[in-house]
Amino acid sequence: MRLLPALTALLLPLTALGAKKSPGDRFAEYDTKQRSASKAVTLDDRSYEALTTAPRDYSVAVLLTALEARFGCGLCNEFQPEWDLLAKQWTKGDKNGEGRLVFGTLDFLDGKATFQSMMLQTAPVLLLFHPTTGPNARADSTPVRFDFSNGPDRAEPIHAWLSRQLPHTSPPPFVRPINYVKIAVITTLGLGVVTFLSVAAPYILPIIQNRNLWAAVSLLAVLLFTSGHMFNHIRKVPYAGADGKGGMSYFAGGFQNQFGLETQIIAALYGVLSFATISLALKVPRMADARAQSIAVFVWGGVILVVYSFLLSIFRIKSGGYPFWLPPF
Amino acid sequence: MAASTTAPTASTASSSPMAFFLQGETGRNTRGLLRLIILCTIAAAAVASRLFSVIRFESIIHEFDPWFNFRATKYLVNHGFYAFWDWFDDRTWHPLGRVTGGTLYPGLMVTSGSIYHLLRFLTLPVDIRNICVLLAPACSGLTAFASYLFTSEMSDSPSAGLLAAIFMGIAPGYISRSVAGSYDNEAIAIFLLVFTFYLWIKAVKVGSIMWGALTALFYGYMVSAWGGYVFITNLLPLHAFVLICMGRFSPRLYVSYTTWYALGTLASMQIPFVGFLPIRSSDHMAALGVFGLTQLVGAAEYLRSQLPSKQFQTVIRSAVLLIFVVAFGGLVLLTVSGVVAPWSGRFYSLWDTGYAKIHIPIIASVSEHQPTAWPAFFFDLNMLIWLFPAGVYMCFRKLKDEQVFIVIYAVLASYFAGVMVRLMLTLTPVVCVAAAMALSQILDTFLVASAPTENDADTKQANGTPAGANGSIADKLSSALPDTLRSTKSPLVGIYSYLSKSLITGAITSYLLLFVLHCTWVTSNAYSSPSVVLASRLPDGSQHIIDDYREAYYWLRQNTEPTAKVMSWWDYGYQIGGMADRPTLVDNNTWNNTHIATVGKAMSSREEVSYPIMKQHEVDYVLVVFGGLLGYSGDDINKFLWMVRIAEGIWPDEVKERDFFTQRGEYRVDDQATPTMRNSLMYKMSYYNYNSLFPAGQAMDRVRGSKLPADGPQLSTVEEAFTSENWIIRIYKVKDFDNLGRNHQDATAFEKGNKRKKTSAKRRGARVLRVD
């Protein structure tokens, strides 16, 4: 490892040799860069051009991305650490640069011209340039493109893809470094929780054993699940939609669709109906005052009627042709 | 429905003129008789509401999986039990075959086989198909009865069981899988599920080995019938575990759990498909762990009762905890080292909801494995869905062993039903039970004829208060948090005014009537289509039957060699096997992902790539489903992306999903479609010759709603053999190798050239000749 800085120092004069550089020199230059940075080389328009110009005897994998917060590319920011990690592990495993692969990152801010020239509308895009000269050259000079179509990707599938694309190299195996910080944090937290529980047990136990609490938790869980929360969670539906006239649309059209807000409304309606039922079944017959009892019966009966009727009217929006309704809605 | 709402009136009103029949010993008999009549009526209603499809269409097996079950049942009836047990099926998964006898749940087939032989013994010659068609409705009657028994164990209200029975009988959530003709494992499995739960509750309540053994017996039956038995395998241990944690461990629990586990595991291991899974897979480890725990806790309890020293009890308690933790760690170690198989994919994807989409596209592709949106809950359960939480709340009022079971079942089943549409089926029983408990509570309160007086209330109040208060407990915290529910703190009085009573009773009755209307409407409109035969309405309102599937399958049966191999997407494998009786490459069993991916690759590649694949697999015919003419949306072009995805999982470099989308990321079939799409075998076979139906340039795809390119696709390696009346099924024959050793593209071009020579210029034909 000590040799590395020394090697870098040795190579530095080479980079200064001037504009006319052979492909081998260019590879050495960028290989040194990615080794010293121990991540993918940060490129701009010029260096991107320099790195990918036609006669090259090495491969280049460039991630075109938009990291700036104002572009709001969550995928880019999620993938960037994975990409750098992949570059680091690859170069580490391929000590002598036999695979002749350079990892680069081109941010939109530094590479507007490149983005425009390729007419890229989306980010991130991963391009792999095969060598044009040398033993592993490909006749086709256009880069191979990897699509991030399955949501956020991790380093492993990219590694597998690169390995498939570069069969001539013997790609170094990808090993995720052990995250010591995470282990330490989890251990500390676990011990902390155990300590806390053993100290606070006398105070917590009555709460845990309380029946009302468990009833509330169970009911909340049931309401949450039966109002389609898991669908929101899995499909990642929007919270609310636009109705096309600048306003908000609370209910998604169609039987197989829903908004986040919509499920909350439904859960609330179910909750009100259940609560009214519980009141009618358990609370009302325990009221000692006859007058108060009749009022309560009227109120709760009315609540059930109105809310149930509203629920049916919402369901008629969702499922066209549903024939049943209740007054008043 | 009216029968069940009047039941409480009959059983609780004591001041009617028919007092003789309603009081004392005769009264009990009368009520028993009424109950029996009501239950029979409910069973009849449950069966009758499932017969829509038989009346509208005919006695026919529905959908996909039932066709395999039907075929297996026929095999069982024709060849006997032992041949069925050892059945190796060489007519599916060509050329691999399938060890069918060892890879199915035989409960359903054996049940219908036994019924068939019983009826034959009674000299009733019934066609096996009719038994298969009507098995599900018959079982639903039994399910209604089982839920009556189950609910009666939960609640002391006389009407709760009857309400649960009728809810279970007509709730669309259960009807969806048990209409006549839906001859699937779930048909008998839900009955077995509810009945096993009833026996389990009974066993825990009584603590007898007999009930525990009966639970094990029906659990074994359930294992033989449906893969969903894992739900029971995990729910019963969870119930036992929660009871132990609550400090409700009792000898009754010990006896029933150990009996069930020991006998039930042995019974489940008799099924070849299950085999040694109960001791080798993580799905079953919870049951084993709790079995060990009950032994430990049982031993500790015994020692504690023998040794009064307080320190010693602490030692025992920590020893139990320690052994439990060590055993759990050992289990984890065994799982990591691979001795115990990890969670099966299907089961695991319930917890990690993103898992299947990435790793097992074939599971994610099935429509019934999608998450459930709220309208589906309301559609399937209607008002029960909001009575359900109320019923769960009422379980907390008197939290005994059986109520704990309902609460756990409710929470878990609603989670599962939220993750997977199909598991609505396991949610429905508990919803019916809980809703019946809530509703019966209301009816019992508001249907009492006698009204209390204010004095009554005062005395009750005076008597009730000291009993309700926990003044003796010193701990302030626990007095602030009483052990009873808040809503039931004050004593029960009753309803004073008749107006309130009639108001609520009337409202509830009309809701129940609305529920009946809803269930009938849903069953009739959504769940009674066989999907093999489609129905549509003509402009004059009369019904038009679209019978393309059977037309095509019978064409195959009558016009092809009995050994002709048919390639189609796996959805149609069972139907081809059942109706056309021809060997298939893949079917709905989906046990071999690579084989399915091979078919996916053949469908989604160019002809030059597909032809060798088809030849290697000895494919004679290719069958595609095309809905473009009729607007039938469940066709292969709409399922195409799944074929691509599954093929991409195996050959990521040869098949790419991205290539089937346009630059803008749209999935199109018209002029804008990508070259990969337009050259894929599936696209070509779907739209081949389709333009000829329309005036030039007018071809429309009614499903995708898009205009097709003016020039239709050309086929060279396969030729059209059959197209059904409405073009839903198209069958192509795979050409043999060319006699002259040319490839098929050249041969086609040559023949085209020859034909064109008459009409077009001479040079064209000549050039083709020279190229050859």
Coordinates of N, CA, C and O in Angstrom, one line a residue, chain A residues 147 150 164-165 202-203 206-207 209-212 214-215 218-219 221-223 225-228 230-231 233-235 254-258 262-263 266 270 273-274 277-278 280-290 293-294 297-298 301 304-305 308 311-312 314-315 318-319 321-326, chain B residues 353 370-379 382-383 385-390 392-394 396-399 407 410-411 414-415 418-419 438 441-442 445-446 454 457 461 475 477 481-488 490-497 499-500 503-504 511 514 517-518 521 652-653 658:
Chain A
D147 N -29.7 0.3 -18.0 CA -30.9 1.0 -17.6 C -31.3 0.8 -16.2 O -31.3 -0.4 -15.7
N150 N -35.4 -0.8 -12.7 CA -36.0 -1.5 -11.6 C -35.9 -0.7 -10.3 O -35.8 -1.3 -9.2
R164 N -20.3 -9.4 -17.0 CA -20.8 -10.0 -18.2 C -20.4 -9.3 -19.4 O -20.0 -9.9 -20.5
Q165 N -20.3 -7.9 -19.3 CA -19.9 -7.1 -20.5 C -18.4 -7.3 -20.8 O -18.0 -7.1 -21.9
P202 N -40.6 -1.9 36.1 CA -41.7 -1.8 37.0 C -42.7 -0.7 36.6 O -43.9 -0.8 36.9
Y203 N -42.2 0.3 35.8 CA -43.1 1.3 35.3 C -43.8 1.0 34.0 O -44.9 1.3 33.8
P206 N -47.0 -2.3 33.9 CA -48.5 -2.0 34.0 C -49.0 -1.5 32.6 O -50.2 -1.8 32.3
I207 N -48.2 -0.7 32.0 CA -48.7 -0.1 30.7 C -48.8 -1.2 29.6 O -49.8 -1.3 28.9
Q209 N -49.2 -4.3 30.2 CA -50.3 -5.3 30.5 C -51.7 -4.6 30.4 O -52.7 -5.3 30.7
N210 N -51.7 -3.4 30.1 CA -53.0 -2.7 30.0 C -53.8 -3.1 28.8 O -53.4 -3.1 27.7
R211 N -55.1 -3.5 29.1 CA -55.9 -4.0 28.1 C -56.3 -3.0 27.1 O -56.4 -3.2 25.9
N212 N -56.6 -1.7 27.6 CA -57.1 -0.7 26.7 C -56.0 -0.4 25.6 O -56.3 -0.1 24.4
W214 N -53.7 -2.4 24.4 CA -53.7 -3.5 23.4 C -54.9 -3.4 22.5 O -54.7 -3.6 21.2
A215 N -56.0 -3.1 23.0 CA -57.2 -2.9 22.2 C -57.0 -1.8 21.2 O -57.3 -2.0 20.0
S218 N -54.5 -3.0 18.5 CA -55.0 -4.0 17.5 C -56.0 -3.3 16.6 O -56.0 -3.6 15.4
L219 N -56.9 -2.4 17.1 CA -57.9 -1.8 16.3 C -57.2 -0.9 15.2 O -57.6 -0.9 14.1
A221 N -54.2 -1.3 14.0 CA -53.6 -2.2 13.0 C -54.7 -2.7 12.0 O -54.5 -2.6 10.8
V222 N -55.8 -3.1 12.6 CA -56.8 -3.7 11.7 C -57.4 -2.6 10.7 O -57.5 -2.8 9.5
L223 N -57.6 -1.4 11.3 CA -58.1 -0.3 10.4 C -57.1 0.0 9.3 O -57.5 0.3 8.2
F225 N -54.7 -1.8 8.0 CA -54.6 -2.8 7.0 C -55.8 -3.0 6.1 O -55.7 -3.2 4.9
T226 N -57.0 -2.9 6.7 CA -58.2 -3.1 5.9 C -58.5 -1.9 5.1 O -59.4 -1.9 4.2
S227 N -57.9 -0.7 5.3 CA -58.1 0.4 4.5 C -57.1 0.5 3.4 O -57.0 1.6 2.7
G228 N -56.3 -0.5 3.2 CA -55.4 -0.5 2.0 C -54.1 0.1 2.2 O -53.4 0.6 1.3
M230 N -51.2 -1.2 3.1 CA -50.1 -2.0 2.5 C -50.0 -1.8 1.0 O -48.9 -1.8 0.4
F231 N -51.1 -1.5 0.4 CA -51.1 -1.2 -1.1 C -50.3 0.1 -1.3 O -49.4 0.1 -2.2
H233 N -48.0 1.2 0.6 CA -46.7 1.0 1.0 C -45.9 0.3 -0.2 O -44.8 0.6 -0.5
I234 N -46.6 -0.7 -0.8 CA -45.9 -1.5 -1.8 C -45.9 -0.8 -3.1 O -44.8 -0.7 -3.8
R235 N -47.0 -0.2 -3.5 CA -47.0 0.5 -4.8 C -46.5 1.9 -4.8 O -46.4 2.6 -5.8
G254 N -61.1 4.5 -10.5 CA -60.8 3.1 -10.8 C -60.7 2.3 -9.6 O -60.4 2.8 -8.5
F255 N -61.0 1.0 -9.8 CA -61.1 0.1 -8.7 C -59.8 -0.3 -8.1 O -59.6 -0.6 -7.0
Q256 N -58.8 -0.3 -9.0 CA -57.5 -0.8 -8.6 C -56.5 0.3 -8.2 O -55.3 0.1 -8.1
N257 N -57.0 1.5 -8.0 CA -56.2 2.6 -7.7 C -56.6 3.3 -6.4 O -57.8 3.2 -6.0
Q258 N -55.7 3.9 -5.8 CA -56.1 4.7 -4.6 C -55.0 5.7 -4.3 O -53.8 5.5 -4.7
E262 N -56.8 9.2 0.4 CA -58.0 8.4 0.3 C -58.1 7.3 1.3 O -59.2 7.2 2.0
T263 N -57.0 6.6 1.5 CA -57.1 5.5 2.4 C -57.2 6.0 3.8 O -57.9 5.4 4.7
I266 N -60.8 6.7 4.3 CA -61.6 5.5 4.5 C -61.4 4.9 5.9 O -62.3 4.5 6.5
Y270 N -64.3 4.1 8.6 CA -64.4 2.8 9.2 C -64.3 3.0 10.7 O -65.1 2.4 11.5
L273 N -67.5 4.5 12.1 CA -68.6 3.5 12.1 C -68.4 2.4 13.2 O -69.4 2.1 13.9
S274 N -67.2 2.0 13.4 CA -66.9 1.0 14.4 C -67.2 1.6 15.8 O -67.8 0.9 16.7
T277 N -70.7 1.7 16.5 CA -71.3 0.4 16.8 C -70.9 0.0 18.2 O -71.8 -0.5 19.0
I278 N -69.7 0.2 18.6 CA -69.3 -0.1 20.0 C -70.1 0.7 21.0 O -70.6 0.1 22.0
L280 N -73.1 1.9 20.6 CA -74.5 1.4 20.7 C -74.5 0.1 21.4 O -75.5 -0.2 22.2
A281 N -73.5 -0.8 21.2 CA -73.6 -2.1 21.8 C -73.2 -2.1 23.3 O -73.8 -2.9 24.0
L282 N -72.2 -1.3 23.6 CA -71.7 -1.4 25.0 C -72.0 -0.2 25.9 O -72.3 -0.4 27.0
K283 N -71.9 1.0 25.3 CA -72.0 2.2 26.2 C -73.5 2.5 26.5 O -73.9 2.8 27.6
V284 N -74.3 2.5 25.4 CA -75.6 3.0 25.5 C -76.4 2.2 26.6 O -77.1 2.8 27.5
P285 N -76.4 0.8 26.6 CA -77.2 0.1 27.6 C -76.6 0.3 29.0 O -77.3 -0.2 29.9
R286 N -75.5 1.0 29.2 CA -75.0 1.2 30.5 C -75.3 2.6 31.0 O -74.9 3.0 32.1
M287 N -76.1 3.4 30.2 CA -76.5 4.7 30.7 C -77.7 4.6 31.6 O -78.7 4.0 31.3
A288 N -77.5 5.2 32.8 CA -78.6 5.1 33.8 C -79.8 6.1 33.4 O -80.9 5.8 33.7
D289 N -79.5 7.2 32.8 CA -80.5 8.2 32.6 C -81.3 7.9 31.3 O -80.7 7.8 30.2
A290 N -82.6 7.7 31.4 CA -83.4 7.3 30.2 C -83.3 8.3 29.1 O -83.2 8.0 27.9
Q293 N -80.0 8.4 27.4 CA -79.9 7.2 26.6 C -80.6 7.3 25.2 O -80.0 7.0 24.2
S294 N -81.8 7.9 25.2 CA -82.5 8.0 23.9 C -81.7 8.9 23.0 O -81.6 8.6 21.8
V297 N -78.8 7.1 21.6 CA -79.2 6.1 20.5 C -79.5 6.9 19.2 O -79.0 6.4 18.2
F298 N -80.2 8.0 19.3 CA -80.5 8.8 18.1 C -79.2 9.2 17.4 O -79.0 9.1 16.2
G301 N -77.1 6.2 16.1 CA -77.8 5.6 14.9 C -77.7 6.5 13.7 O -77.5 6.1 12.6
I304 N -74.2 6.4 12.2 CA -74.0 5.2 11.4 C -74.6 5.4 10.0 O -74.0 5.2 9.0
L305 N -75.9 5.9 10.0 CA -76.6 6.0 8.8 C -75.9 7.0 7.8 O -75.6 6.7 6.6
Y308 N -72.3 5.7 6.8 CA -72.4 4.5 5.9 C -72.8 4.9 4.5 O -72.3 4.5 3.5
L311 N -70.0 6.5 2.8 CA -69.0 5.4 2.4 C -69.5 4.8 1.1 O -68.8 4.6 0.1
L312 N -70.8 4.5 1.0 CA -71.4 3.9 -0.2 C -71.2 4.9 -1.4 O -71.0 4.4 -2.5
I314 N -68.9 7.1 -1.8 CA -67.5 7.0 -2.3 C -67.3 5.8 -3.1 O -66.6 5.8 -4.1
F315 N -67.8 4.7 -2.6 CA -67.6 3.4 -3.4 C -68.2 3.5 -4.8 O -67.7 2.9 -5.7
K318 N -65.7 4.9 -7.0 CA -64.6 4.0 -7.4 C -65.1 2.9 -8.3 O -64.4 2.5 -9.2
S319 N -66.3 2.4 -8.1 CA -66.7 1.3 -8.9 C -68.0 1.8 -9.7 O -69.1 1.8 -9.1
G321 N -71.2 1.9 -11.8 CA -72.3 0.9 -12.0 C -72.7 0.1 -10.8 O -73.5 -0.8 -10.8
Y322 N -72.1 0.6 -9.6 CA -72.6 0.0 -8.4 C -73.9 0.5 -8.0 O -74.1 1.7 -7.9
P323 N -74.9 -0.4 -7.9 CA -76.3 0.1 -7.9 C -76.9 0.6 -6.5 O -77.9 1.1 -6.4
F324 N -76.2 0.3 -5.4 CA -76.8 0.5 -4.1 C -76.4 1.8 -3.4 O -75.3 2.3 -3.6
W325 N -77.4 2.4 -2.7 CA -77.1 3.6 -2.0 C -78.0 3.7 -0.8 O -79.0 2.9 -0.7
L326 N -77.7 4.6 0.1 CA -78.5 4.9 1.3 C -78.8 6.4 1.3 O -77.9 7.1 0.9
Chain B
T353 N -42.0 -7.1 1.3 CA -43.0 -7.0 0.2 C -42.3 -6.7 -1.1 O -42.9 -6.9 -2.1
Q370 N -51.1 -9.7 -6.0 CA -50.9 -8.2 -5.9 C -51.5 -7.7 -4.6 O -52.3 -8.4 -4.0
P371 N -51.0 -6.5 -4.1 CA -51.6 -6.0 -2.9 C -53.0 -5.6 -3.1 O -53.5 -5.4 -4.2
T372 N -53.7 -5.4 -2.0 CA -55.2 -5.2 -2.1 C -55.5 -3.7 -1.8 O -55.1 -3.1 -0.8
A373 N -56.2 -3.1 -2.8 CA -56.6 -1.7 -2.6 C -57.9 -1.7 -1.8 O -58.6 -2.8 -1.7
W374 N -58.3 -0.6 -1.1 CA -59.4 -0.7 -0.2 C -60.7 -1.0 -0.9 O -61.6 -1.7 -0.2
P375 N -61.0 -0.6 -2.1 CA -62.3 -1.0 -2.7 C -62.5 -2.5 -2.7 O -63.6 -3.0 -2.6
A376 N -61.4 -3.2 -2.9 CA -61.5 -4.7 -2.9 C -62.0 -5.2 -1.5 O -62.8 -6.1 -1.5
F377 N -61.5 -4.6 -0.4 CA -62.0 -5.0 0.9 C -63.5 -4.8 1.0 O -64.3 -5.6 1.4
F378 N -63.9 -3.6 0.6 CA -65.3 -3.2 0.7 C -66.2 -4.0 -0.2 O -67.3 -4.4 0.1
F379 N -65.7 -4.3 -1.4 CA -66.4 -5.1 -2.4 C -66.6 -6.5 -1.8 O -67.7 -7.0 -2.0
N382 N -68.2 -5.7 2.3 CA -69.3 -4.7 2.5 C -69.3 -4.2 3.9 O -68.3 -3.8 4.5
M383 N -70.5 -4.3 4.6 CA -70.6 -3.6 5.9 C -69.8 -4.4 7.0 O -69.5 -3.9 8.1
I385 N -66.9 -5.1 7.0 CA -65.5 -4.5 7.2 C -65.5 -3.5 8.3 O -64.5 -3.3 9.0
W386 N -66.7 -2.8 8.5 CA -66.6 -1.8 9.6 C -67.2 -2.4 10.9 O -67.0 -1.8 12.0
L387 N -67.9 -3.5 10.8 CA -68.3 -4.2 12.0 C -67.1 -5.0 12.6 O -67.1 -5.2 13.8
F388 N -66.2 -5.3 11.8 CA -65.1 -6.1 12.1 C -64.2 -5.5 13.3 O -64.1 -6.2 14.3
P389 N -63.8 -4.2 13.2 CA -63.0 -3.7 14.3 C -63.9 -3.7 15.6 O -63.3 -3.9 16.7
A390 N -65.2 -3.4 15.5 CA -66.0 -3.4 16.7 C -66.0 -4.7 17.3 O -65.9 -4.9 18.5
V392 N -63.7 -7.0 17.1 CA -62.4 -7.3 17.7 C -62.3 -6.6 19.1 O -61.8 -7.1 20.1
Y393 N -62.9 -5.3 19.1 CA -62.9 -4.6 20.4 C -63.6 -5.4 21.4 O -63.2 -5.4 22.6
M394 N -64.7 -5.9 21.0 CA -65.6 -6.6 22.0 C -64.9 -7.9 22.6 O -65.2 -8.3 23.7
F396 N -62.0 -7.9 23.6 CA -61.1 -7.4 24.7 C -61.9 -7.3 26.0 O -61.4 -7.2 27.0
R397 N -63.3 -7.3 25.8 CA -64.1 -7.1 27.0 C -63.9 -8.3 28.0 O -63.8 -8.1 29.2
K398 N -63.8 -9.5 27.4 CA -63.7 -10.7 28.3 C -62.6 -11.5 27.7 O -62.8 -12.4 26.9
L399 N -61.3 -11.1 28.0 CA -60.2 -11.6 27.3 C -59.8 -13.0 27.8 O -58.9 -13.1 28.6
V407 N -58.3 -12.1 18.3 CA -57.6 -10.9 18.2 C -56.3 -11.1 17.3 O -56.0 -10.4 16.3
A410 N -57.3 -11.8 13.8 CA -57.8 -10.6 13.1 C -56.6 -9.8 12.6 O -56.6 -9.4 11.4
V411 N -55.6 -9.5 13.5 CA -54.6 -8.6 13.1 C -53.7 -9.2 12.0 O -53.4 -8.6 11.0
S414 N -55.6 -9.6 8.6 CA -55.8 -8.3 7.9 C -54.5 -7.8 7.3 O -54.5 -7.3 6.2
Y415 N -53.4 -8.1 7.9 CA -52.1 -7.8 7.3 C -51.9 -8.6 6.0 O -51.6 -8.0 5.0
G418 N -54.0 -7.5 3.2 CA -53.6 -6.3 2.6 C -52.4 -6.4 1.7 O -52.3 -5.7 0.7
V419 N -51.6 -7.4 1.9 CA -50.4 -7.6 1.1 C -50.7 -8.4 -0.2 O -50.2 -8.2 -1.2
A438 N -70.2 -8.5 17.1 CA -70.6 -7.1 17.3 C -72.1 -6.9 17.1 O -72.8 -6.3 17.9
Q441 N -74.3 -8.5 19.6 CA -74.4 -7.7 20.9 C -75.4 -6.6 20.8 O -76.2 -6.4 21.7
I442 N -75.4 -5.9 19.6 CA -76.4 -4.9 19.4 C -77.8 -5.5 19.4 O -78.7 -5.0 20.1
T445 N -79.1 -6.5 22.8 CA -79.4 -5.4 23.6 C -80.7 -4.8 23.2 O -81.5 -4.4 24.1
F446 N -80.9 -4.6 21.9 CA -82.0 -3.8 21.5 C -83.3 -4.6 21.2 O -84.3 -4.1 20.9
E454 N -86.0 3.1 36.2 CA -84.9 3.9 36.7 C -84.4 3.3 38.0 O -83.2 3.4 38.3
A457 N -81.9 0.6 37.7 CA -80.6 1.1 37.4 C -79.9 1.6 38.6 O -78.7 1.3 38.8
Q461 N -76.5 0.2 40.0 CA -75.3 1.2 40.1 C -74.7 1.0 41.4 O -73.5 0.9 41.6
D475 N -50.9 -0.2 44.1 CA -50.2 0.5 43.1 C -51.0 1.5 42.4 O -52.1 1.2 41.9
L477 N -50.5 3.3 39.8 CA -50.4 3.2 38.3 C -51.5 2.3 37.8 O -52.2 2.6 36.9
L481 N -54.9 2.7 35.4 CA -55.1 2.0 34.2 C -55.8 0.7 34.6 O -55.2 -0.3 34.8
P482 N -57.1 0.7 34.7 CA -57.9 -0.5 35.1 C -57.8 -1.6 34.1 O -57.5 -1.4 32.9
D483 N -58.0 -2.8 34.6 CA -57.8 -4.0 33.7 C -59.0 -4.2 32.8 O -59.0 -5.0 31.9
T484 N -60.2 -3.5 33.1 CA -61.3 -3.7 32.2 C -61.3 -2.6 31.2 O -60.5 -1.7 31.2
L485 N -62.1 -2.8 30.2 CA -62.2 -1.8 29.1 C -63.0 -0.6 29.7 O -63.8 -0.7 30.5
R486 N -62.6 0.6 29.2 CA -63.2 1.8 29.6 C -64.8 1.8 29.4 O -65.5 2.3 30.2
S487 N -65.2 1.3 28.3 CA -66.6 1.4 27.9 C -67.5 0.4 28.7 O -68.7 0.6 28.7
T488 N -66.9 -0.5 29.5 CA -67.7 -1.4 30.2 C -67.5 -1.3 31.7 O -67.8 -2.2 32.5
S490 N -69.1 0.9 33.9 CA -70.4 1.0 34.7 C -71.3 -0.2 34.4 O -71.1 -0.9 33.4
P491 N -72.2 -0.6 35.3 CA -72.9 -1.8 35.2 C -74.0 -1.7 34.1 O -74.4 -0.6 33.7
L492 N -74.4 -2.9 33.6 CA -75.3 -2.9 32.5 C -76.7 -2.6 33.0 O -77.2 -3.1 34.0
V493 N -77.4 -1.8 32.2 CA -78.8 -1.4 32.6 C -79.8 -2.0 31.6 O -80.7 -2.7 32.0
G494 N -79.7 -1.6 30.4 CA -80.6 -2.0 29.4 C -81.2 -0.8 28.6 O -80.7 0.4 28.9
I495 N -82.1 -1.0 27.7 CA -82.6 0.1 26.9 C -84.0 0.4 27.4 O -84.8 -0.4 27.6
Y496 N -84.2 1.7 27.6 CA -85.5 2.1 28.2 C -86.6 2.2 27.2 O -87.7 1.6 27.3
S497 N -86.3 3.0 26.1 CA -87.5 3.4 25.3 C -87.7 2.4 24.1 O -86.7 1.9 23.5
L499 N -89.0 3.3 21.4 CA -88.6 4.0 20.1 C -87.2 3.7 19.7 O -86.9 3.3 18.6
S500 N -86.3 3.8 20.7 CA -84.8 3.5 20.4 C -84.7 2.1 19.9 O -84.0 1.8 18.9
L503 N -86.0 1.7 16.4 CA -85.2 2.5 15.5 C -84.0 1.7 15.1 O -83.7 1.5 13.9
I504 N -83.2 1.3 16.1 CA -82.0 0.6 15.8 C -82.2 -0.8 15.2 O -81.6 -1.2 14.2
Y511 N -79.8 -2.6 7.0 CA -78.4 -2.7 6.6 C -78.2 -4.2 6.2 O -77.5 -4.5 5.2
L514 N -79.5 -4.8 2.8 CA -78.6 -4.2 1.9 C -77.4 -5.1 1.6 O -77.0 -5.2 0.5
L517 N -78.4 -7.8 -0.6 CA -78.5 -7.4 -2.0 C -77.1 -7.2 -2.6 O -76.8 -7.6 -3.7
H518 N -76.2 -6.6 -1.8 CA -74.8 -6.4 -2.2 C -74.2 -7.8 -2.6 O -73.6 -7.9 -3.6
W521 N -75.5 -9.2 -5.7 CA -75.1 -8.4 -6.9 C -73.7 -8.8 -7.2 O -73.3 -9.0 -8.4
P652 N -30.1 -12.2 -19.4 CA -30.2 -10.8 -19.3 C -29.6 -10.1 -20.6 O -29.9 -9.0 -20.9
D653 N -28.7 -10.8 -21.3 CA -28.1 -10.2 -22.4 C -28.8 -10.4 -23.7 O -28.6 -9.7 -24.7
R658 N -36.1 -3.3 -21.7 CA -36.0 -1.9 -22.2 C -36.3 -1.8 -23.7 O -36.9 -0.9 -24.2

